[in-house]
Each structure stands twice: as structure tokens, then as C-alpha cells.
């Protein structure tokens, strides 16, 4: 099959800019409309609880489907084949957990943040301080990862300078959240989700049309180009415990992401909350199947050489495929959708961060629950502005840095600091304030420290110079040795005597052995991580649960236990739930 | 309709039954989801040759592809099963209890 050879990626694309400006105009009009409807805290944090289950399903999908998952998974599949598919599965499996364990109790017990639920029958101040710490760290790490990704992607797709891209994203995100609150943010998510799902569907349709709408044919072509290894599990999972740990973090981290949890307060009741997870899971699952198809399609129709030539990580696989199949206009459309995706995700994160700051820290901790709605909204708006500016500055500060570990860290913290406390507070009668607070801080600290000591940070970032030095040394050894071997091979001519040939073969074997030994000694010099796993989920989650249980059992709280009966009534049948 | 106090509701047979059912369904479905996903991960970790088999002779598609896509699809189906149960059984029970309280 002929592969695309030319691309305009990296150059200014007027069509992309046109589509993007159209998106901005529409969303700003919505923000203006939403601003007039945003007066109370209920409007600002929870869109007046008027969002339907279907709308919230789309908005949840919008919050979750980041540009990184759209471009990243397609890229991973195009370069690593089946391993990319494995990766995409892990991103979906947290959603059923959200539905079975979290969504309904959260909606019934809380008001605006997940701290409302944890603090329901416990002491407000210490819980709110701890939960706000968990929320803010999760939001900030995810925000930095998104901003750095945004700068790089926009630079590649629009030809805009990195800093300009970050400032545009920051300014628009602040405008949506500051003026339009949750109403505007929800609509931005919905529009983005529809555009992303529509764009990806069209791309998959065009791709499959090249293969007679047969996946078997697509896989057959992929096998021809990249051998059958491309359709088999490869090197992504080498250590079972590492895979298990990452799986846990992905699965339960989803149920501890503040910007996801916050969405359940935007629907009128628990029934709509569970419906929204059903829709969200469907949309997100469908989306991952689309991105995987795009990845395989790009590998065949564009080719790995071109994909990796533009971006080593393969992030441009999707856009390149769009360009090959639909020309510059389709590339422009997809670039604009990717930009919109980034904007929507950072808006959701900023709103979640602002609510943790104003609702939990300012009202709950500093004002001990005594603040008027007007004051709270004002504080939330100030926090939005502060977080927005911080996101821009951090995004510029981290330019060119390796931030891949931040996404892993976000999920590890969400799974270890936020999820255990939330789950225990709704299911376990004997859970106490001390137990919750120590559990949250333990999860937060263990996850953070172990990530720093893990290969992703300790080797790839802290000891980067040593690692590259060793890698370069190995490359040098390999090239000198293969040069020598090639030299010896050249001396082999049919005219040579057999003794001479044998001697040459021994020299070649000797060269090979020497190189192997040298490489072995070099590899021994490779810096080692203090903590062996790439994701600490399994240990940090276990630590958070254990500490929470032990502390709760050692220092019992009879008052909290008595209040559990009342909590159950509200948790299961929604009596007294926020309207 | 006779109103019932909070304390009486907590001791009520229907309410206790509701709790038991909801916890059982939620827990079962959670365990099923865990088994599906970590079963998939275990296959990758311990039995790569199984996933690398061809679906049939002459095709490039490996067994691993429908299994991975199936994991995604099954996860969604599980949320559908929960919705179906909650809409038909759970909500009816909740309504019954709410009527007792007179709310």
C-alpha cells in the first residue's frame, strides 16, 4: 500500500486556526450565557445540579479523554502495536469501579467536593485540610503534565511558539472557569467530547475504507509490514508485579480524581449519577477502540518511519493519518480538536482545584464553615485566577522537561490518598477522623516518595547524565566492534585458504565476545533505582488502607460510629441529599 | 400513610434487605471487573504464547486482539448490568421504603 510522504505538520495551518477560532467563539458565547446564570455556589461548583445523566456522561468522557490519550495511544499503537492496545485497556477499567463503589454514595452524601463525603460524620477541619491537600496535589501534577503536553502539541500542530500556546490555553481556561463556572466548563466538555468522538469516528471510517472495512485486512497489512510480532504482546509488561501495580493505580486512581468526582454533583440525583457513568464508560471505551484503530491505520498507511521522524514518541500518528486521508482540511480540523481537548481538560482540573481551595480550605478550615455564599464564590474565583496563572508559569518552567512520570504520579496519588479515605468513609462504620487524616497523608507521601525513587524519576531524570553516558558508551562499543567485524568480513575472499578463513572467523568471534563483555561491564555501571517498580500503586494503596484501618481501630470514635446509621439512610436512599 | 421514625427505618426489614442487596451486587460486580482486568494482565505476564496465537490459519489477527477489545466491551456491559438491576430492583425498593417514611 502506498504510504504518505509529505506533511505540513509543524507549519502554520490556516485551516486549523480557523477551526480553532470557531471553537473559541462558540465556547466564549456559552461562557457569556453561563456567566449570567452563575450566582450561587451551587451554580459555580455544580452547574445548579441541572445537568442530565446523558450530558454528564459526555462531560465525564470529555474530562477524561485528554489529548495525551488521543494522540499518545494512537502513537503507542502505531509504534509498538499490540502493546499500545494493552495500555489503552488499563485506562478504561476504572470506570465500572467508579459506578459500583463511588458514584451514588458520593452524590447522595456530598455537596461540591469529595471531602464533603469523607467529612460527613467526622471532624470537618482536619479532614478538609487533608482532603484538600490530596486534591490539590493531584490536580497540580495533572495540570503540569497537561500544560507541558499542550505547549509541545500546539507547537507541532499549529507552528505556534511553546510559550504562546501555553498562554493562550491558560487565558481561555481562566475565562471559562472564572466567568462561567461549572455551567460553562460542562458545555466546553460536552462540545469537545462530541468533536473528539466525531473526528475520531470519521478518521476511523476513512481508514477502514482503505481496507474494505475489514479489520482482518488491516491487521494482515500491518503484519506484512512489521512482522507478526506487531500483533503480539511484546516488551511492555516484563515484570508482573509492575504491571499489577500500574493496573491498580489506573483502576482505583480513576475513582479518586477530584475533577471526575466533582462531576457527580452536577446531576439532580443518584439515579442520574449512575446513568452518567454508564454513558461515560460507553463513550470512553468506544473512543479507545477508535484510537487503537487509528494507531494501526497510521502504522500501515503512513508508516513508522515518517511517524517517528516527526515525533519520536509517535504522538503525530493520528494527525499524520488524517492528513494522508483527508488532506490539509482534515488535519486542520483534528489539530483544532486536539487543542480544544487540552483546553477542556485543563478547565475541569482548574475548577476542581479552585473548589478544593475555596470550599475545603477557605470555608472549611480557615473560616470553620462560617462564610456567606458570596464570599465563597469570590474566593473560588480568586483561586481560579491563581491556579490558572500558576498553571501557565509551571507549564513554561517545565518546558522541555520529561513529565511522563507526572501522569503516573497523579493516578498513584488519586488511588492512594483520595480513594481509600473516600471508600472507607462510606463503607466502614468504625472509620475515624484520625484514621482518615493519617490514611490520606500516608497515601500522599508514600506515593510521592516512591515515585521519586522509582526508575521513571531516579534513573530517567535524576541520573539522566549517567544513564545517557552509559547508553552512549554502549553505542560506541557496538559501532566500533561492528566496524571491525565488517572489516574482517571483507578480508574473506573465495581465494583464501581454509586455515586463513578459520583464523578470520576466530577473530570475528573474539571481537564479538570482547564487545559483549565490554557492554556487560558498561551495563553494570547503569544507575539503578532505589525502588524497583515504575508505579508505586500497590504499596502506596496498601499503606493508605492499612494505616487508616489500624489508626481507626486503635483510637475508636463512638460518636462517628453512632452517626453512621444516619449516613446509611442518606447514602442508600438519598434522604436529605443535596438538591 | 403511617410515618416511621429514622430509628425504626434503620431496624426495618426492607431497609436491611436493601443494604444487603446493594452491597452484594456492588461487591460482586467489582470482583468480576477485577478478575476480568487482572486476568487479562496475568495472561500477558504469564502466557504470552496464548495471546500470540492466530485466530485461524491464514489470518494475521491474534487471539489477544479480541481479548483486549473484549475486556473494554465487558467493562461497559457490567455497568449496563448494574444500571439494569438498579433501575428495576433497587429503585423499587427505595420507593417502598420512602413511602413508609411518608416522604
XYZ file of C-alpha atoms in Angstrom:
682
model
C 0.000 0.000 0.000
C 1.436 3.451 -0.865
C 2.432 5.477 2.153
C 2.187 9.238 2.628
C 5.433 11.046 2.146
C 4.815 14.750 2.632
C 3.386 16.579 5.591
C 2.723 20.146 6.559
C 2.840 19.318 10.282
C 4.915 21.879 12.130
C 3.932 24.690 9.767
C 1.254 27.271 10.390
C -2.020 25.782 9.247
C -4.682 28.421 8.464
C -7.484 25.845 8.417
C -6.549 24.622 11.893
C -6.507 28.193 13.155
C -9.892 28.885 11.544
C -11.481 25.825 13.175
C -9.896 26.708 16.487
C -11.150 30.294 16.373
C -14.653 28.978 15.620
C -14.427 26.720 18.699
C -13.222 29.612 20.843
C -16.029 31.911 19.666
C -18.717 29.308 20.365
C -17.328 28.459 23.814
C -16.934 32.131 24.753
C -20.550 32.814 23.781
C -21.560 29.887 26.013
C -19.395 31.278 28.794
C -21.134 34.651 28.469
C -24.511 32.923 28.632
C -23.374 30.795 31.591
C -21.943 33.797 33.438
C -25.419 35.316 33.666
C -26.674 32.100 35.257
C -23.814 31.703 37.726
C -24.588 33.413 41.011
C -24.683 30.900 43.847
C -22.096 28.352 44.943
C -24.421 25.659 43.577
C -24.216 27.276 40.132
C -20.476 27.833 40.272
C -19.395 24.409 41.521
C -22.259 22.191 40.369
C -23.979 23.889 37.393
C -27.112 24.253 39.535
C -27.367 20.409 39.563
C -29.325 20.691 36.305
C -27.117 18.531 34.083
C -28.784 15.363 32.760
C -27.211 11.912 33.020
C -26.520 11.812 29.285
C -24.951 15.286 29.258
C -22.852 14.440 32.274
C -21.786 11.183 30.628
C -20.424 13.198 27.705
C -18.845 15.732 30.059
C -17.183 12.967 32.125
C -15.833 11.484 28.906
C -14.669 14.980 27.948
C -12.872 15.378 31.254
C -11.175 12.002 30.919
C -10.237 11.838 27.218
C -7.161 14.033 27.161
C -5.126 14.985 24.125
C -2.433 12.770 25.606
C -4.677 9.727 25.439
C -5.934 10.589 21.959
C -2.540 11.281 20.393
C -0.471 9.204 22.809
C -2.336 5.910 22.485
C -2.590 6.169 18.696
C 1.150 6.881 18.698
C 1.945 3.994 21.009
C -0.097 1.570 18.872
C 1.484 2.814 15.648
C 4.989 2.291 17.001
C 4.573 -0.686 19.382
C 1.477 -2.419 18.008
C -0.367 -4.687 20.420
C 1.383 -3.188 23.487
C -0.424 0.084 22.827
C -3.722 -1.787 22.914
C -2.831 -3.275 26.320
C -2.145 0.206 27.580
C -5.492 1.574 26.387
C -7.431 -1.179 28.206
C -5.966 -0.017 31.541
C -7.420 3.444 31.047
C -10.989 2.206 30.878
C -11.288 -0.367 33.635
C -11.542 2.183 36.450
C -14.975 3.322 35.278
C -17.027 0.319 36.384
C -15.363 0.709 39.804
C -16.472 4.340 39.904
C -20.009 3.190 39.226
C -20.253 0.244 41.624
C -18.494 1.805 44.604
C -18.433 5.584 44.359
C -20.911 7.450 42.158
C -24.214 7.044 44.045
C -22.933 7.396 47.644
C -20.871 10.377 46.523
C -23.909 12.099 45.016
C -26.118 11.322 47.995
C -23.671 12.323 50.722
C -21.748 15.242 49.244
C -22.299 18.760 48.100
C -19.364 20.016 45.994
C -16.158 18.105 46.721
C -15.300 14.552 47.771
C -14.111 15.979 51.108
C -17.806 16.604 51.877
C -18.296 12.850 51.901
C -15.191 11.945 53.909
C -16.004 14.661 56.466
C -19.703 13.748 56.634
C -19.631 12.234 60.138
C -16.050 13.126 61.089
C -14.318 16.308 62.276
C -14.555 18.865 59.493
C -11.308 20.825 59.784
C -8.575 18.142 59.809
C -10.377 16.102 57.133
C -10.906 19.086 54.856
C -7.260 20.136 55.195
C -6.043 16.614 54.349
C -8.525 16.073 51.502
C -7.707 19.490 50.043
C -4.010 18.563 50.106
C -4.792 15.298 48.274
C -6.970 17.114 45.726
C -4.605 19.988 45.092
C -1.558 17.776 44.600
C -3.463 15.509 42.179
C -4.829 18.496 40.271
C -1.481 20.308 40.086
C 0.567 17.321 38.922
C -2.016 16.504 36.246
C -2.240 20.167 35.267
C 1.527 20.466 34.753
C 1.535 17.297 32.625
C -1.334 18.671 30.517
C 0.222 22.137 30.115
C 3.612 20.793 29.019
C 1.854 18.425 26.618
C -0.255 21.324 25.350
C 2.751 23.520 24.618
C 4.529 20.769 22.718
C 1.473 19.581 20.768
C 0.296 23.027 19.785
C 3.796 23.909 18.677
C 3.867 20.808 16.464
C 0.380 21.201 15.053
C -0.015 24.951 14.699
C 3.568 26.094 14.373
C 2.988 28.404 17.364
C 5.798 29.080 19.872
C 5.582 26.961 23.045
C 5.079 29.904 25.423
C 2.380 31.476 23.248
C 0.481 28.175 23.199
C 0.626 27.872 26.989
C -0.537 31.468 27.484
C -3.470 31.034 25.056
C -4.554 27.820 26.825
C -4.184 29.472 30.236
C -6.086 32.629 29.319
C -9.021 30.791 27.748
C -9.234 28.277 30.585
C -9.323 31.085 33.140
C -12.072 32.832 31.165
C -14.287 29.732 31.050
C -13.956 28.850 34.720
C -13.822 32.341 36.184
C -16.918 33.674 34.425
C -18.877 30.583 33.533
C -18.039 28.245 36.423
C -19.270 24.678 36.134
C -22.018 25.545 33.628
C -19.522 26.813 31.046
C -16.975 24.102 31.895
C -19.592 21.385 31.397
C -20.595 22.716 27.986
C -16.975 23.082 26.917
C -16.515 19.407 27.866
C -19.629 18.316 26.009
C -18.715 20.169 22.792
C -15.165 18.883 22.973
C -16.318 15.293 23.583
C -18.674 15.438 20.585
C -15.959 16.936 18.349
C -13.364 14.412 19.502
C -15.649 11.394 19.130
C -16.939 12.678 15.777
C -13.452 13.464 14.440
C -12.054 10.110 15.554
C -15.053 8.253 14.086
C -14.596 9.967 10.730
C -10.877 9.185 10.756
C -11.572 5.526 11.518
C -14.219 5.416 8.784
C -11.745 6.799 6.220
C -9.059 4.408 7.459
C -11.228 1.310 7.276
C -12.487 2.291 3.818
C -8.912 1.683 2.622
C -9.154 -1.888 3.896
C -12.606 -2.722 2.569
C -13.962 -2.195 6.096
C -12.200 -5.309 7.254
C -10.122 -5.323 10.412
C -8.656 -8.654 9.276
C -7.281 -6.914 6.186
C -5.893 -4.024 8.296
C -4.115 -6.463 10.623
C -2.934 -8.500 7.630
C -1.295 -5.435 6.062
C 0.231 -4.490 9.422
C 1.699 -7.980 9.751
C 3.179 -7.782 6.235
C 4.973 -4.538 7.099
C 6.059 -5.177 10.669
C 6.005 -8.999 11.085
C 3.597 -10.883 13.318
C 5.369 -9.501 16.425
C 3.392 -6.303 15.848
C 0.156 -8.101 16.769
C 1.528 -9.878 19.829
C 2.248 -8.703 23.363
C 5.851 -7.505 23.421
C 8.057 -5.833 25.946
C 5.569 -3.527 27.651
C 4.946 -5.924 30.505
C 8.134 -7.520 31.701
C 7.554 -7.705 35.434
C 4.129 -8.993 36.516
C 4.229 -7.053 39.783
C 4.987 -3.820 37.936
C 2.020 -4.433 35.636
C -0.214 -5.259 38.571
C 0.859 -2.112 40.424
C 0.220 0.145 37.439
C -3.129 -1.590 36.855
C -4.205 -0.902 40.431
C -3.222 2.758 40.193
C -5.110 3.214 36.912
C -8.175 1.351 38.122
C -8.631 2.993 41.507
C -6.981 6.273 40.567
C -9.892 6.997 38.226
C -12.164 6.736 41.271
C -10.044 9.303 43.111
C -9.624 12.060 40.527
C -11.135 15.246 42.005
C -12.274 16.681 38.666
C -14.103 13.437 37.844
C -15.680 13.077 41.308
C -16.861 16.680 41.217
C -18.983 15.981 38.128
C -21.365 13.768 40.109
C -22.675 16.832 41.937
C -23.860 18.416 38.702
C -26.720 15.929 38.212
C -30.031 16.139 40.095
C -29.851 12.766 41.893
C -28.057 9.439 42.386
C -30.029 7.802 39.572
C -28.712 10.338 37.055
C -25.242 9.956 38.580
C -25.105 6.236 37.837
C -26.620 6.757 34.390
C -23.868 9.235 33.605
C -21.181 6.633 34.371
C -22.866 4.170 32.012
C -22.777 6.706 29.172
C -19.254 7.835 30.049
C -17.902 4.265 30.078
C -19.515 3.609 26.704
C -18.111 6.765 25.135
C -14.630 6.277 26.585
C -14.474 2.584 25.623
C -15.618 3.406 22.084
C -13.035 6.185 21.945
C -10.181 3.867 22.922
C -11.195 1.346 20.288
C -11.144 4.202 17.755
C -7.681 5.425 18.832
C -6.276 1.896 18.640
C -7.666 1.551 15.105
C -6.135 4.922 14.215
C -2.786 3.676 15.539
C -2.815 0.517 13.407
C -4.089 2.519 10.417
C -1.283 5.062 10.771
C 1.328 2.301 11.014
C 0.141 0.888 7.670
C -0.942 3.985 5.739
C 1.657 6.481 6.983
C 4.446 4.207 8.172
C 6.531 4.156 11.331
C 9.485 5.837 9.665
C 7.579 9.037 8.911
C 5.661 8.966 12.219
C 8.812 8.661 14.296
C 10.652 11.114 12.082
C 8.215 13.870 13.090
C 7.984 12.934 16.776
C 9.946 10.133 18.428
C 7.079 9.243 20.750
C 4.726 8.771 17.804
C 2.347 11.495 19.025
C 1.691 12.731 15.492
C 0.448 9.348 14.191
C -3.208 10.423 14.313
C -2.714 13.847 12.706
C -0.442 12.341 10.019
C -3.074 9.749 9.196
C -5.717 12.473 8.993
C -3.512 14.408 6.598
C -2.904 11.333 4.453
C -6.607 10.509 4.210
C -8.353 13.878 4.307
C -5.646 16.344 3.343
C -4.871 19.661 4.982
C -8.502 20.488 5.905
C -8.936 17.287 7.947
C -5.545 17.739 9.585
C -6.589 21.283 10.477
C -9.839 20.094 11.958
C -8.124 17.429 14.044
C -5.466 19.858 15.247
C -8.192 22.224 16.405
C -9.967 19.335 18.166
C -6.739 18.399 19.964
C -6.315 21.999 21.086
C -9.946 22.087 22.288
C -9.351 18.815 24.134
C -6.431 20.245 26.069
C -8.426 23.367 26.906
C -11.388 21.383 28.196
C -9.302 19.071 30.385
C -7.334 21.906 31.995
C -10.579 23.819 32.640
C -12.060 20.854 34.502
C -8.871 20.458 36.529
C -8.718 24.142 37.410
C -12.314 24.157 38.592
C -11.680 21.099 40.777
C -8.575 22.726 42.235
C -10.400 26.004 42.871
C -13.222 24.192 44.683
C -10.786 22.280 46.907
C -9.158 25.597 47.743
C -12.266 27.673 48.448
C -14.812 25.090 49.635
C -12.458 22.910 51.694
C -9.511 25.096 52.688
C -11.038 28.576 52.885
C -14.555 27.870 54.141
C -13.944 24.527 55.873
C -10.579 25.105 57.507
C -9.908 28.848 57.756
C -13.486 30.041 58.307
C -14.640 26.912 60.173
C -17.678 26.644 57.924
C -18.733 30.248 58.512
C -18.797 32.065 55.183
C -21.518 33.540 53.020
C -22.115 32.153 49.523
C -20.935 35.426 48.052
C -17.635 35.178 49.906
C -17.202 31.552 48.852
C -17.818 32.248 45.168
C -15.449 35.205 45.349
C -12.756 33.037 46.914
C -13.325 30.302 44.310
C -12.877 32.878 41.547
C -9.674 34.174 43.111
C -8.420 30.598 43.405
C -9.274 30.025 39.725
C -7.221 33.026 38.730
C -4.349 31.947 40.987
C -4.368 28.364 39.732
C -4.638 29.492 36.110
C -1.603 31.763 36.445
C 0.288 29.057 38.350
C -0.508 26.555 35.578
C 0.875 28.925 32.920
C 4.046 29.624 34.911
C 4.630 25.954 35.759
C 3.966 24.997 32.138
C 6.670 27.423 30.990
C 9.034 26.359 33.804
C 8.778 22.693 32.853
C 9.378 23.360 29.129
C 11.383 20.545 27.577
C 11.318 18.513 30.790
C 10.412 14.867 30.921
C 6.995 14.977 32.595
C 5.773 11.498 31.658
C 6.060 10.395 35.292
C 3.581 13.091 36.373
C 0.583 11.249 34.929
C 1.617 8.069 36.761
C 2.080 10.120 39.921
C -1.365 11.711 39.561
C -3.050 8.320 39.340
C -0.921 6.848 42.142
C -1.846 9.708 44.493
C -5.508 9.643 43.498
C -5.606 5.891 44.137
C -3.695 6.101 47.416
C -4.576 9.428 49.051
C -8.124 10.118 47.820
C -9.721 6.757 47.057
C -9.030 4.758 50.286
C -10.324 7.514 52.596
C -13.382 8.001 50.399
C -14.195 4.290 50.219
C -13.683 3.658 53.939
C -15.773 6.660 54.926
C -18.809 5.382 53.006
C -18.490 1.693 53.811
C -16.862 1.292 57.220
C -18.639 2.182 60.439
C -15.511 2.317 62.600
C -13.617 4.745 60.372
C -12.423 7.753 62.395
C -11.084 11.247 61.823
C -7.567 10.224 62.850
C -7.777 7.200 60.575
C -8.881 9.291 57.582
C -6.280 12.004 58.081
C -3.353 9.600 58.546
C -4.559 7.490 55.597
C -4.647 10.493 53.245
C -1.236 11.831 54.262
C 0.291 8.343 54.174
C -1.014 7.702 50.654
C 0.207 11.099 49.508
C 3.701 10.742 50.989
C 4.336 7.091 50.135
C 3.190 7.549 46.519
C 5.291 10.683 46.027
C 8.454 9.368 47.689
C 8.316 6.006 45.897
C 7.807 7.695 42.501
C 10.907 9.804 43.125
C 12.904 6.666 43.998
C 11.461 4.711 41.042
C 13.152 4.130 37.673
C 10.952 6.775 35.974
C 12.405 9.585 38.107
C 15.537 8.247 39.824
C 17.105 6.819 36.648
C 15.429 8.733 33.802
C 15.587 12.177 35.400
C 17.836 12.380 38.475
C 20.626 10.256 36.986
C 19.945 11.175 33.385
C 23.562 12.186 32.622
C 24.962 8.866 33.918
C 22.280 6.941 32.047
C 22.960 8.718 28.737
C 26.712 8.356 29.271
C 26.326 4.581 29.678
C 23.981 4.375 26.688
C 26.400 6.366 24.501
C 29.293 4.210 25.656
C 27.360 1.075 24.671
C 26.504 2.556 21.290
C 30.193 3.367 20.726
C 31.307 -0.128 21.660
C 28.706 -1.561 19.305
C 29.698 0.622 16.368
C 33.478 0.103 16.743
C 33.006 -3.621 17.095
C 30.671 -3.911 14.117
C 33.114 -1.810 12.053
C 35.943 -4.154 12.972
C 33.831 -7.195 12.195
C 32.792 -5.747 8.851
C 36.463 -5.139 8.121
C 37.335 -8.740 8.916
C 34.397 -9.992 6.844
C 35.704 -8.058 3.860
C 39.010 -9.919 4.057
C 37.147 -13.160 3.444
C 37.543 -13.774 -0.259
C 36.827 -17.046 -2.073
C 40.536 -17.196 -2.976
C 41.604 -17.502 0.668
C 42.890 -20.731 2.109
C 40.710 -22.553 4.616
C 43.186 -22.013 7.541
C 43.156 -18.301 6.843
C 39.331 -18.316 6.752
C 39.163 -20.156 10.061
C 41.572 -17.661 11.615
C 39.398 -14.792 10.415
C 36.312 -16.476 11.865
C 38.070 -16.839 15.228
C 38.982 -13.156 15.161
C 35.376 -12.246 14.392
C 34.122 -14.424 17.227
C 36.754 -12.871 19.508
C 35.625 -9.375 18.521
C 32.020 -10.264 19.258
C 32.894 -11.748 22.640
C 35.011 -8.716 23.555
C 32.185 -6.337 22.639
C 29.688 -8.396 24.665
C 31.945 -8.286 27.712
C 32.531 -4.553 27.375
C 28.800 -3.948 27.082
C 28.213 -6.075 30.150
C 30.657 -4.029 32.233
C 29.076 -0.827 30.933
C 25.593 -2.047 31.805
C 26.737 -2.742 35.354
C 27.532 0.977 35.610
C 23.913 1.859 34.704
C 22.333 3.803 37.589
C 19.787 1.739 39.497
C 16.517 2.885 41.005
C 16.192 2.596 44.784
C 12.569 1.483 44.373
C 12.243 -1.103 41.589
C 8.641 -0.555 40.363
C 7.664 2.065 37.801
C 4.388 2.737 39.597
C 4.109 2.513 43.402
C 0.316 1.922 43.420
C 0.396 -1.490 45.059
C 2.481 -0.312 48.047
C 1.070 3.187 48.484
C -2.544 1.943 48.312
C -1.845 -0.856 50.761
C -0.116 1.591 53.129
C -3.027 4.050 52.997
C -5.635 1.344 53.690
C -3.583 -0.299 56.458
C -2.787 2.933 58.300
C -6.421 4.049 58.030
C -7.651 0.756 59.484
C -5.036 0.432 62.240
C -5.363 4.029 63.443
C -9.179 3.830 63.399
C -9.130 0.638 65.468
C -6.578 1.935 67.974
C -8.349 5.241 68.649
C -12.048 4.499 68.476
C -14.614 7.239 67.901
C -18.029 6.302 69.314
C -19.678 9.485 68.072
C -18.699 8.842 64.469
C -19.905 5.247 64.778
C -23.310 6.413 66.022
C -23.659 8.823 63.118
C -23.068 6.011 60.620
C -26.707 4.872 60.919
C -27.938 8.248 59.707
C -25.306 8.291 56.993
C -26.555 4.955 55.666
C -30.079 6.263 55.278
C -28.838 9.137 53.154
C -26.232 7.062 51.314
C -28.606 4.325 50.173
C -31.920 6.038 49.663
C -30.890 9.646 49.252
C -32.962 11.102 52.086
C -31.600 14.575 52.818
C -29.281 14.556 49.792
C -28.388 17.949 48.323
C -30.892 19.228 45.813
C -49.683 6.664 55.495
C -48.080 5.950 58.836
C -44.828 7.809 59.343
C -41.927 5.872 60.729
C -39.011 7.317 62.701
C -35.410 7.197 61.484
C -34.573 4.661 64.149
C -37.400 2.379 63.089
C -36.367 2.592 59.449
C -32.846 1.506 60.318
C -34.284 -1.568 62.011
C -36.765 -2.113 59.201
C -36.556 -5.423 57.373
C -36.906 -3.832 53.941
C -34.130 -1.332 54.615
C -31.767 -4.014 55.867
C -32.647 -6.099 52.838
C -31.928 -3.132 50.552
C -28.473 -2.624 52.076
C -27.637 -6.280 51.801
C -28.690 -6.486 48.149
C -26.936 -3.303 47.072
C -23.698 -4.301 48.814
C -23.841 -7.790 47.357
C -24.433 -6.586 43.799
C -21.816 -3.830 44.010
C -19.218 -6.140 45.503
C -19.871 -8.995 43.056
C -19.630 -6.715 40.040
C -16.453 -5.092 41.403
C -14.847 -8.511 41.889
C -15.898 -9.587 38.378
C -14.336 -6.437 36.895
C -11.121 -7.017 38.877
C -10.978 -10.638 37.682
C -11.530 -9.638 34.053
C -8.847 -6.959 34.027
C -6.214 -8.647 36.146
C -6.931 -11.917 34.369
C -6.030 -10.129 31.150
C -2.864 -8.697 32.744
C -1.956 -12.154 34.106
C -2.304 -13.640 30.599
C 0.111 -11.036 29.243
C 2.536 -11.599 32.101
C 2.464 -15.399 32.209
C 1.067 -16.712 28.931
C 2.154 -14.577 26.004
C 2.111 -17.529 23.566
C -1.623 -17.968 24.172
C -2.345 -14.353 23.219
C 0.031 -14.559 20.254
C -1.827 -17.446 18.586
C -3.555 -16.674 15.303
C -7.350 -16.689 15.371
C -7.317 -19.108 12.456
C -4.911 -20.251 9.804
C -4.184 -17.612 7.190
C -5.231 -14.646 9.283
C -2.967 -12.120 10.980
C -5.365 -11.382 13.826
C -4.097 -12.793 17.120
C -6.249 -14.142 19.944
C -5.008 -11.239 22.053
C -6.851 -8.638 19.971
C -10.440 -9.775 20.632
C -9.492 -10.453 24.263
C -8.269 -6.876 24.753
C -11.247 -5.349 22.967
C -13.482 -7.776 24.854
C -12.104 -6.510 28.181
C -13.157 -2.999 27.204
C -16.568 -4.161 25.978
C -17.227 -6.362 29.013
C -16.410 -3.499 31.378
C -19.101 -1.472 29.688
C -21.539 -4.384 29.733
C -21.006 -4.689 33.510
C -22.005 -1.058 34.009
C -25.074 -1.850 31.893
C -25.945 -4.819 34.102
C -25.691 -2.613 37.169
C -27.935 0.050 35.607
C -30.479 -2.584 34.669
C -30.516 -4.006 38.211
C -30.598 -0.577 39.870
C -33.402 0.742 37.676
C -35.593 -2.313 38.044
C -34.934 -3.655 41.566
C -33.112 -1.092 43.650
C -35.263 1.909 42.785
C -38.448 -0.060 43.539
C -37.144 -0.986 46.991
C -36.062 2.601 47.661
C -39.518 3.823 46.661
C -41.156 1.339 49.001
C -39.053 2.497 51.948
C -39.569 6.163 51.147
C -43.329 5.569 51.206
C -43.045 4.143 54.694
C -41.352 7.302 55.880
C -44.038 9.247 54.086
C -41.533 11.241 52.106
